[in-house]
mmCIF file of C-alpha atoms and ligand atoms in Angstrom:
data_model
loop_
_atom_site.group_PDB
_atom_site.id
_atom_site.type_symbol
_atom_site.label_atom_id
_atom_site.label_comp_id
_atom_site.label_asym_id
_atom_site.label_seq_id
_atom_site.Cartn_x
_atom_site.Cartn_y
_atom_site.Cartn_z
ATOM 1 C CA UNK A 1 123.805 32.562 272.518
ATOM 2 C CA UNK A 2 122.113 35.832 273.505
ATOM 3 C CA UNK A 3 122.462 36.870 269.874
ATOM 4 C CA UNK A 4 120.538 33.767 268.692
ATOM 5 C CA UNK A 5 117.763 34.445 271.216
ATOM 6 C CA UNK A 6 117.558 38.037 270.063
ATOM 7 C CA UNK A 7 117.198 36.971 266.379
ATOM 8 C CA UNK A 8 114.541 34.391 267.330
ATOM 9 C CA UNK A 9 112.655 37.001 269.370
ATOM 10 C CA UNK A 10 112.720 39.470 266.469
ATOM 11 C CA UNK A 11 111.511 36.806 264.010
ATOM 12 C CA UNK A 12 108.569 36.002 266.296
ATOM 13 C CA UNK A 13 107.741 39.729 266.611
ATOM 14 C CA UNK A 14 107.872 40.267 262.831
ATOM 15 C CA UNK A 15 105.739 37.166 262.233
ATOM 16 C CA UNK A 16 103.161 38.353 264.801
ATOM 17 C CA UNK A 17 103.108 41.803 263.201
ATOM 18 C CA UNK A 18 102.475 40.365 259.726
ATOM 19 C CA UNK A 19 99.723 38.104 261.079
ATOM 20 C CA UNK A 20 97.994 41.042 262.755
ATOM 21 C CA UNK A 21 98.237 43.198 259.615
ATOM 22 C CA UNK A 22 96.986 40.299 257.519
ATOM 23 C CA UNK A 23 94.024 39.626 259.803
ATOM 24 C CA UNK A 24 92.795 43.190 260.174
ATOM 25 C CA UNK A 25 90.822 44.200 257.093
ATOM 26 C CA UNK A 26 89.943 47.870 256.815
ATOM 27 C CA UNK A 27 86.384 48.861 257.610
ATOM 28 C CA UNK A 28 84.939 51.252 255.029
ATOM 29 C CA UNK A 29 81.810 52.650 256.675
ATOM 30 C CA UNK A 30 79.255 54.933 255.040
ATOM 31 C CA UNK A 31 77.177 57.269 257.193
ATOM 32 C CA UNK A 32 74.291 58.297 254.946
ATOM 33 C CA UNK A 33 72.942 60.728 257.571
ATOM 34 C CA UNK A 34 69.487 62.238 256.858
ATOM 35 C CA UNK A 35 69.738 62.141 253.073
ATOM 36 C CA UNK A 36 67.671 60.825 250.231
ATOM 37 C CA UNK A 37 64.346 59.277 249.365
ATOM 38 C CA UNK A 38 63.565 55.573 249.604
ATOM 39 C CA UNK A 39 64.216 55.074 245.899
ATOM 40 C CA UNK A 40 67.504 57.005 246.104
ATOM 41 C CA UNK A 41 68.630 54.799 249.024
ATOM 42 C CA UNK A 42 67.786 51.634 247.077
ATOM 43 C CA UNK A 43 69.644 52.944 244.018
ATOM 44 C CA UNK A 44 72.662 53.803 246.147
ATOM 45 C CA UNK A 45 72.738 50.309 247.685
ATOM 46 C CA UNK A 46 72.453 48.745 244.221
ATOM 47 C CA UNK A 47 75.258 50.967 242.943
ATOM 48 C CA UNK A 48 77.551 49.934 245.800
ATOM 49 C CA UNK A 49 76.890 46.232 245.269
ATOM 50 C CA UNK A 50 77.507 46.619 241.520
ATOM 51 C CA UNK A 51 80.749 48.552 242.071
ATOM 52 C CA UNK A 52 82.002 45.767 244.381
ATOM 53 C CA UNK A 53 80.999 43.090 241.855
ATOM 54 C CA UNK A 54 82.955 44.925 239.153
ATOM 55 C CA UNK A 55 86.080 44.928 241.304
ATOM 56 C CA UNK A 56 85.682 42.061 243.749
ATOM 57 C CA UNK A 57 89.427 42.152 244.618
ATOM 58 C CA UNK A 58 88.491 45.122 246.785
ATOM 59 C CA UNK A 59 87.069 42.618 249.288
ATOM 60 C CA UNK A 60 90.535 41.199 249.963
ATOM 61 C CA UNK A 61 91.495 44.174 252.160
ATOM 62 C CA UNK A 62 88.201 45.828 252.977
ATOM 63 C CA UNK A 63 84.952 45.163 254.828
ATOM 64 C CA UNK A 64 82.076 47.441 253.878
ATOM 65 C CA UNK A 65 79.283 48.870 255.989
ATOM 66 C CA UNK A 66 76.429 51.257 255.193
ATOM 67 C CA UNK A 67 74.354 53.104 257.787
ATOM 68 C CA UNK A 68 71.144 54.442 256.174
ATOM 69 C CA UNK A 69 68.392 56.405 257.953
ATOM 70 C CA UNK A 70 66.251 54.075 260.125
ATOM 71 C CA UNK A 71 63.317 53.627 257.775
ATOM 72 C CA UNK A 72 65.614 52.858 254.807
ATOM 73 C CA UNK A 73 67.370 50.014 256.625
ATOM 74 C CA UNK A 74 65.017 47.183 255.659
ATOM 75 C CA UNK A 75 64.630 48.021 251.943
ATOM 76 C CA UNK A 76 68.364 48.700 251.636
ATOM 77 C CA UNK A 77 69.115 45.354 253.236
ATOM 78 C CA UNK A 78 67.143 43.590 250.513
ATOM 79 C CA UNK A 79 69.584 45.057 247.947
ATOM 80 C CA UNK A 80 72.843 44.356 249.762
ATOM 81 C CA UNK A 81 75.030 41.345 249.067
ATOM 82 C CA UNK A 82 76.825 39.511 251.874
ATOM 83 C CA UNK A 83 79.800 41.764 251.167
ATOM 84 C CA UNK A 84 78.192 44.815 252.755
ATOM 85 C CA UNK A 85 77.118 44.985 256.401
ATOM 86 C CA UNK A 86 74.295 47.085 257.676
ATOM 87 C CA UNK A 87 74.211 49.538 260.541
ATOM 88 C CA UNK A 88 72.217 52.397 262.046
ATOM 89 C CA UNK A 89 73.261 55.939 262.940
ATOM 90 C CA UNK A 90 72.013 55.870 266.530
ATOM 91 C CA UNK A 91 70.003 53.803 269.023
ATOM 92 C CA UNK A 92 68.042 54.339 272.213
ATOM 93 C CA UNK A 93 69.753 54.012 275.592
ATOM 94 C CA UNK A 94 66.624 52.091 276.727
ATOM 95 C CA UNK A 95 65.617 48.488 276.105
ATOM 96 C CA UNK A 96 61.889 48.845 275.356
ATOM 97 C CA UNK A 97 58.786 50.903 276.159
ATOM 98 C CA UNK A 98 57.413 54.422 276.181
ATOM 99 C CA UNK A 99 60.262 56.362 274.560
ATOM 100 C CA UNK A 100 58.584 58.215 271.704
ATOM 101 C CA UNK A 101 60.760 58.515 268.634
ATOM 102 C CA UNK A 102 63.414 56.066 269.827
ATOM 103 C CA UNK A 103 64.605 52.930 268.036
ATOM 104 C CA UNK A 104 66.083 50.253 270.284
ATOM 105 C CA UNK A 105 69.240 48.224 269.798
ATOM 106 C CA UNK A 106 67.083 45.074 269.848
ATOM 107 C CA UNK A 107 64.971 46.472 266.981
ATOM 108 C CA UNK A 108 68.135 47.091 264.959
ATOM 109 C CA UNK A 109 69.394 43.579 265.586
ATOM 110 C CA UNK A 110 65.956 42.251 264.622
ATOM 111 C CA UNK A 111 66.342 43.772 261.131
ATOM 112 C CA UNK A 112 69.870 42.361 260.752
ATOM 113 C CA UNK A 113 71.948 45.371 261.653
ATOM 114 C CA UNK A 114 75.425 44.461 262.889
ATOM 115 C CA UNK A 115 76.668 47.943 263.743
ATOM 116 C CA UNK A 116 75.434 51.195 265.249
ATOM 117 C CA UNK A 117 77.207 54.567 265.113
ATOM 118 C CA UNK A 118 77.120 56.290 268.515
ATOM 119 C CA UNK A 119 78.203 59.723 269.698
ATOM 120 C CA UNK A 120 78.653 61.233 266.259
ATOM 121 C CA UNK A 121 79.688 64.879 266.727
ATOM 122 C CA UNK A 122 76.411 65.999 265.106
ATOM 123 C CA UNK A 123 74.503 64.186 267.847
ATOM 124 C CA UNK A 124 76.864 65.465 270.523
ATOM 125 C CA UNK A 125 76.330 69.020 269.235
ATOM 126 C CA UNK A 126 72.681 69.226 268.091
ATOM 127 C CA UNK A 127 71.172 66.854 270.670
ATOM 128 C CA UNK A 128 73.650 67.613 273.453
ATOM 129 C CA UNK A 129 74.585 63.945 273.841
ATOM 130 C CA UNK A 130 76.972 63.439 276.726
ATOM 131 C CA UNK A 131 79.657 60.805 277.176
ATOM 132 C CA UNK A 132 77.440 59.205 279.831
ATOM 133 C CA UNK A 133 74.534 58.836 277.433
ATOM 134 C CA UNK A 134 76.807 57.459 274.720
ATOM 135 C CA UNK A 135 78.185 54.900 277.189
ATOM 136 C CA UNK A 136 74.633 53.799 278.079
ATOM 137 C CA UNK A 137 73.778 53.436 274.390
ATOM 138 C CA UNK A 138 76.976 51.484 273.723
ATOM 139 C CA UNK A 139 76.290 49.149 276.643
ATOM 140 C CA UNK A 140 72.791 48.348 275.386
ATOM 141 C CA UNK A 141 74.090 47.962 271.833
ATOM 142 C CA UNK A 142 76.622 45.401 273.092
ATOM 143 C CA UNK A 143 73.971 43.577 275.141
ATOM 144 C CA UNK A 144 71.973 43.186 271.945
ATOM 145 C CA UNK A 145 74.876 41.882 269.885
ATOM 146 C CA UNK A 146 75.659 45.077 267.969
ATOM 147 C CA UNK A 147 79.122 46.460 267.299
ATOM 148 C CA UNK A 148 79.235 50.046 268.577
ATOM 149 C CA UNK A 149 81.165 52.560 266.481
ATOM 150 C CA UNK A 150 81.939 55.177 269.125
ATOM 151 C CA UNK A 151 82.871 58.558 267.641
ATOM 152 C CA UNK A 152 85.339 60.908 269.289
ATOM 153 C CA UNK A 153 86.982 64.115 268.140
ATOM 154 C CA UNK A 154 87.893 67.631 269.079
ATOM 155 C CA UNK A 155 86.523 70.956 267.821
ATOM 156 C CA UNK A 156 88.693 73.436 265.960
ATOM 157 C CA UNK A 157 88.964 75.678 269.049
ATOM 158 C CA UNK A 158 90.062 72.729 271.184
ATOM 159 C CA UNK A 159 92.764 71.799 268.648
ATOM 160 C CA UNK A 160 93.950 75.376 268.419
ATOM 161 C CA UNK A 161 94.230 75.409 272.207
ATOM 162 C CA UNK A 162 96.307 72.192 272.050
ATOM 163 C CA UNK A 163 93.638 70.279 273.977
ATOM 164 C CA UNK A 164 92.844 67.590 271.414
ATOM 165 C CA UNK A 165 94.335 64.629 273.322
ATOM 166 C CA UNK A 166 92.789 65.734 276.601
ATOM 167 C CA UNK A 167 89.352 66.012 274.927
ATOM 168 C CA UNK A 168 89.573 62.703 273.073
ATOM 169 C CA UNK A 169 91.062 60.957 276.129
ATOM 170 C CA UNK A 170 88.069 62.079 278.232
ATOM 171 C CA UNK A 171 85.577 61.056 275.543
ATOM 172 C CA UNK A 172 87.167 57.603 275.377
ATOM 173 C CA UNK A 173 87.385 57.171 279.134
ATOM 174 C CA UNK A 174 83.752 58.170 279.664
ATOM 175 C CA UNK A 175 82.029 56.768 276.546
ATOM 176 C CA UNK A 176 83.394 53.223 276.529
ATOM 177 C CA UNK A 177 81.206 50.862 278.572
ATOM 178 C CA UNK A 178 82.533 48.159 280.913
ATOM 179 C CA UNK A 179 82.050 45.311 278.473
ATOM 180 C CA UNK A 180 83.804 46.953 275.522
ATOM 181 C CA UNK A 181 86.062 44.542 273.618
ATOM 182 C CA UNK A 182 88.055 44.598 270.395
ATOM 183 C CA UNK A 183 85.211 42.552 268.847
ATOM 184 C CA UNK A 184 82.202 44.621 269.884
ATOM 185 C CA UNK A 185 83.663 48.124 269.566
ATOM 186 C CA UNK A 186 85.124 50.322 266.839
ATOM 187 C CA UNK A 187 86.447 53.824 267.518
ATOM 188 C CA UNK A 188 86.014 56.551 264.900
ATOM 189 C CA UNK A 189 88.306 59.534 265.326
ATOM 190 C CA UNK A 190 86.583 62.442 263.606
ATOM 191 C CA UNK A 191 87.962 65.927 264.182
ATOM 192 C CA UNK A 192 84.760 67.988 264.262
ATOM 193 C CA UNK A 193 86.250 70.706 262.055
ATOM 194 C CA UNK A 194 86.999 68.165 259.317
ATOM 195 C CA UNK A 195 83.450 66.780 259.010
ATOM 196 C CA UNK A 196 81.706 67.878 255.830
ATOM 197 C CA UNK A 197 84.072 70.825 255.428
ATOM 198 C CA UNK A 198 86.538 69.501 252.848
ATOM 199 C CA UNK A 199 89.340 70.031 255.410
ATOM 200 C CA UNK A 200 91.293 66.946 256.505
ATOM 201 C CA UNK A 201 93.740 66.609 259.349
ATOM 202 C CA UNK A 202 97.384 66.258 258.294
ATOM 203 C CA UNK A 203 98.737 62.728 258.242
ATOM 204 C CA UNK A 204 101.048 63.686 261.134
ATOM 205 C CA UNK A 205 98.060 64.827 263.207
ATOM 206 C CA UNK A 206 96.125 61.669 262.319
ATOM 207 C CA UNK A 207 99.135 59.495 263.218
ATOM 208 C CA UNK A 208 99.593 61.238 266.567
ATOM 209 C CA UNK A 209 95.915 60.943 267.509
ATOM 210 C CA UNK A 210 95.470 57.335 266.363
ATOM 211 C CA UNK A 211 98.611 56.364 268.246
ATOM 212 C CA UNK A 212 97.274 58.135 271.338
ATOM 213 C CA UNK A 213 93.898 56.375 270.999
ATOM 214 C CA UNK A 214 95.593 52.974 270.613
ATOM 215 C CA UNK A 215 97.563 53.646 273.791
ATOM 216 C CA UNK A 216 94.406 54.590 275.723
ATOM 217 C CA UNK A 217 92.620 51.471 274.482
ATOM 218 C CA UNK A 218 95.525 49.217 275.451
ATOM 219 C CA UNK A 219 95.240 50.434 279.021
ATOM 220 C CA UNK A 220 91.551 49.423 279.080
ATOM 221 C CA UNK A 221 90.892 46.542 276.720
ATOM 222 C CA UNK A 222 92.478 43.136 276.026
ATOM 223 C CA UNK A 223 93.853 42.680 272.511
ATOM 224 C CA UNK A 224 93.393 46.390 271.841
ATOM 225 C CA UNK A 225 95.762 46.019 268.876
ATOM 226 C CA UNK A 226 92.939 44.323 267.007
ATOM 227 C CA UNK A 227 90.297 46.982 267.738
ATOM 228 C CA UNK A 228 89.642 49.019 264.604
ATOM 229 C CA UNK A 229 90.247 52.758 264.768
ATOM 230 C CA UNK A 230 88.649 54.591 261.842
ATOM 231 C CA UNK A 231 89.458 58.080 260.652
ATOM 232 C CA UNK A 232 86.594 60.323 259.537
ATOM 233 C CA UNK A 233 86.435 63.839 258.131
ATOM 234 C CA UNK A 234 86.178 64.651 254.430
ATOM 235 C CA UNK A 235 87.687 61.328 253.313
ATOM 236 C CA UNK A 236 87.466 60.935 249.526
ATOM 237 C CA UNK A 237 89.197 58.857 246.832
ATOM 238 C CA UNK A 238 91.862 61.529 246.318
ATOM 239 C CA UNK A 239 93.077 61.548 249.947
ATOM 240 C CA UNK A 240 92.276 57.964 251.026
ATOM 241 C CA UNK A 241 95.646 56.421 250.108
ATOM 242 C CA UNK A 242 97.685 58.765 252.283
ATOM 243 C CA UNK A 243 95.254 58.434 255.190
ATOM 244 C CA UNK A 244 95.193 54.621 255.011
ATOM 245 C CA UNK A 245 98.997 54.559 254.942
ATOM 246 C CA UNK A 246 99.066 56.048 258.455
ATOM 247 C CA UNK A 247 99.786 53.592 261.294
ATOM 248 C CA UNK A 248 96.748 52.617 263.361
ATOM 249 C CA UNK A 249 94.242 53.778 260.724
ATOM 250 C CA UNK A 250 92.047 50.723 260.192
ATOM 251 C CA UNK A 251 89.431 52.200 257.915
ATOM 252 C CA UNK A 252 87.253 55.257 257.466
ATOM 253 C CA UNK A 253 83.883 56.634 258.502
ATOM 254 C CA UNK A 254 82.617 58.479 255.454
ATOM 255 C CA UNK A 255 79.776 60.968 255.159
ATOM 256 C CA UNK A 256 79.477 62.938 251.921
ATOM 257 C CA UNK A 257 81.536 60.585 249.749
ATOM 258 C CA UNK A 258 79.468 57.569 250.850
ATOM 259 C CA UNK A 259 76.489 58.899 248.882
ATOM 260 C CA UNK A 260 78.100 58.108 245.520
ATOM 261 C CA UNK A 261 78.971 54.448 244.855
ATOM 262 C CA UNK A 262 82.012 55.340 242.741
ATOM 263 C CA UNK A 263 83.445 57.543 245.512
ATOM 264 C CA UNK A 264 82.591 55.127 248.338
ATOM 265 C CA UNK A 265 84.181 52.141 246.624
ATOM 266 C CA UNK A 266 86.838 54.434 245.115
ATOM 267 C CA UNK A 267 88.036 55.212 248.652
ATOM 268 C CA UNK A 268 88.645 51.492 249.233
ATOM 269 C CA UNK A 269 90.408 50.948 245.915
ATOM 270 C CA UNK A 270 92.538 54.079 246.279
ATOM 271 C CA UNK A 271 94.227 52.986 249.478
HETATM 272 C C1 LIG B 301 80.839 61.942 259.078
HETATM 273 O O1 LIG B 301 79.773 62.507 259.093
HETATM 274 O O2 LIG B 301 81.062 61.042 259.878
HETATM 275 C C2 LIG B 301 81.837 62.384 258.106
HETATM 276 C C3 LIG B 301 83.055 61.997 258.279
HETATM 277 O O3 LIG B 301 81.386 63.217 257.101
HETATM 278 P P1 LIG B 301 82.240 63.695 255.835
HETATM 279 O O4 LIG B 301 82.926 62.488 255.262
HETATM 280 O O5 LIG B 301 81.248 64.294 254.900
HETATM 281 O O6 LIG B 301 83.236 64.703 256.341
#
């Protein structure tokens, strides 16, 4: 009898696992950073839409997102098909008012953004953004109906010192706001030393960190199994398949390779 229960239990587990895998499409997210003219941004958006149209099967497993510079968002949106979502690379921690140079989460929502990248290591480094500030930005992004892509990752020195989980654990604990859910939050694990350098973490290192992140999320968030964890750091078509094969990698945040339609879509078709 116990044997029958055990088999039934295993069948339910396997069924649940397949359902989860089936439901979670990868998110292929392009961070265009501070690159390009208006006409180059429009051409890039057109190229991405055309590449998807030429291989529409790619939509079976992948959702696409592009995050242009602020002032390119509206013209780029006019070029995008429903298959590609739109996001920004940052937002203000404030709702409205006298904050020169800021763009609010409400303004992003108003121009049909669905996502905002927060706490990218370039912002943490060059603008000294703290976990506290990132948490405030994420909270206001959520309040305005945006999905926050919260970036975490260790520096090379921190990895060499064996501190990577401690660093990422602290970033997660302090950057995730109260109301974070599997629906309104995406985590991007981006080892700082792998961004724009051509170096990628080994698949073992990616597996260990993504597994660690999943564990931290489970302790904090309901249905954390369905929260996407992206890997970022020199992802390109030639290394995408092995990265996507790693457990708990649910997509990629892509910088350099997102600026060429064939590479951006090539990353999705490779994996
Ligand atoms: C990034 O900036 O988020 C990034 C991952 O850049 P790249 O793909 O160029 O390493």
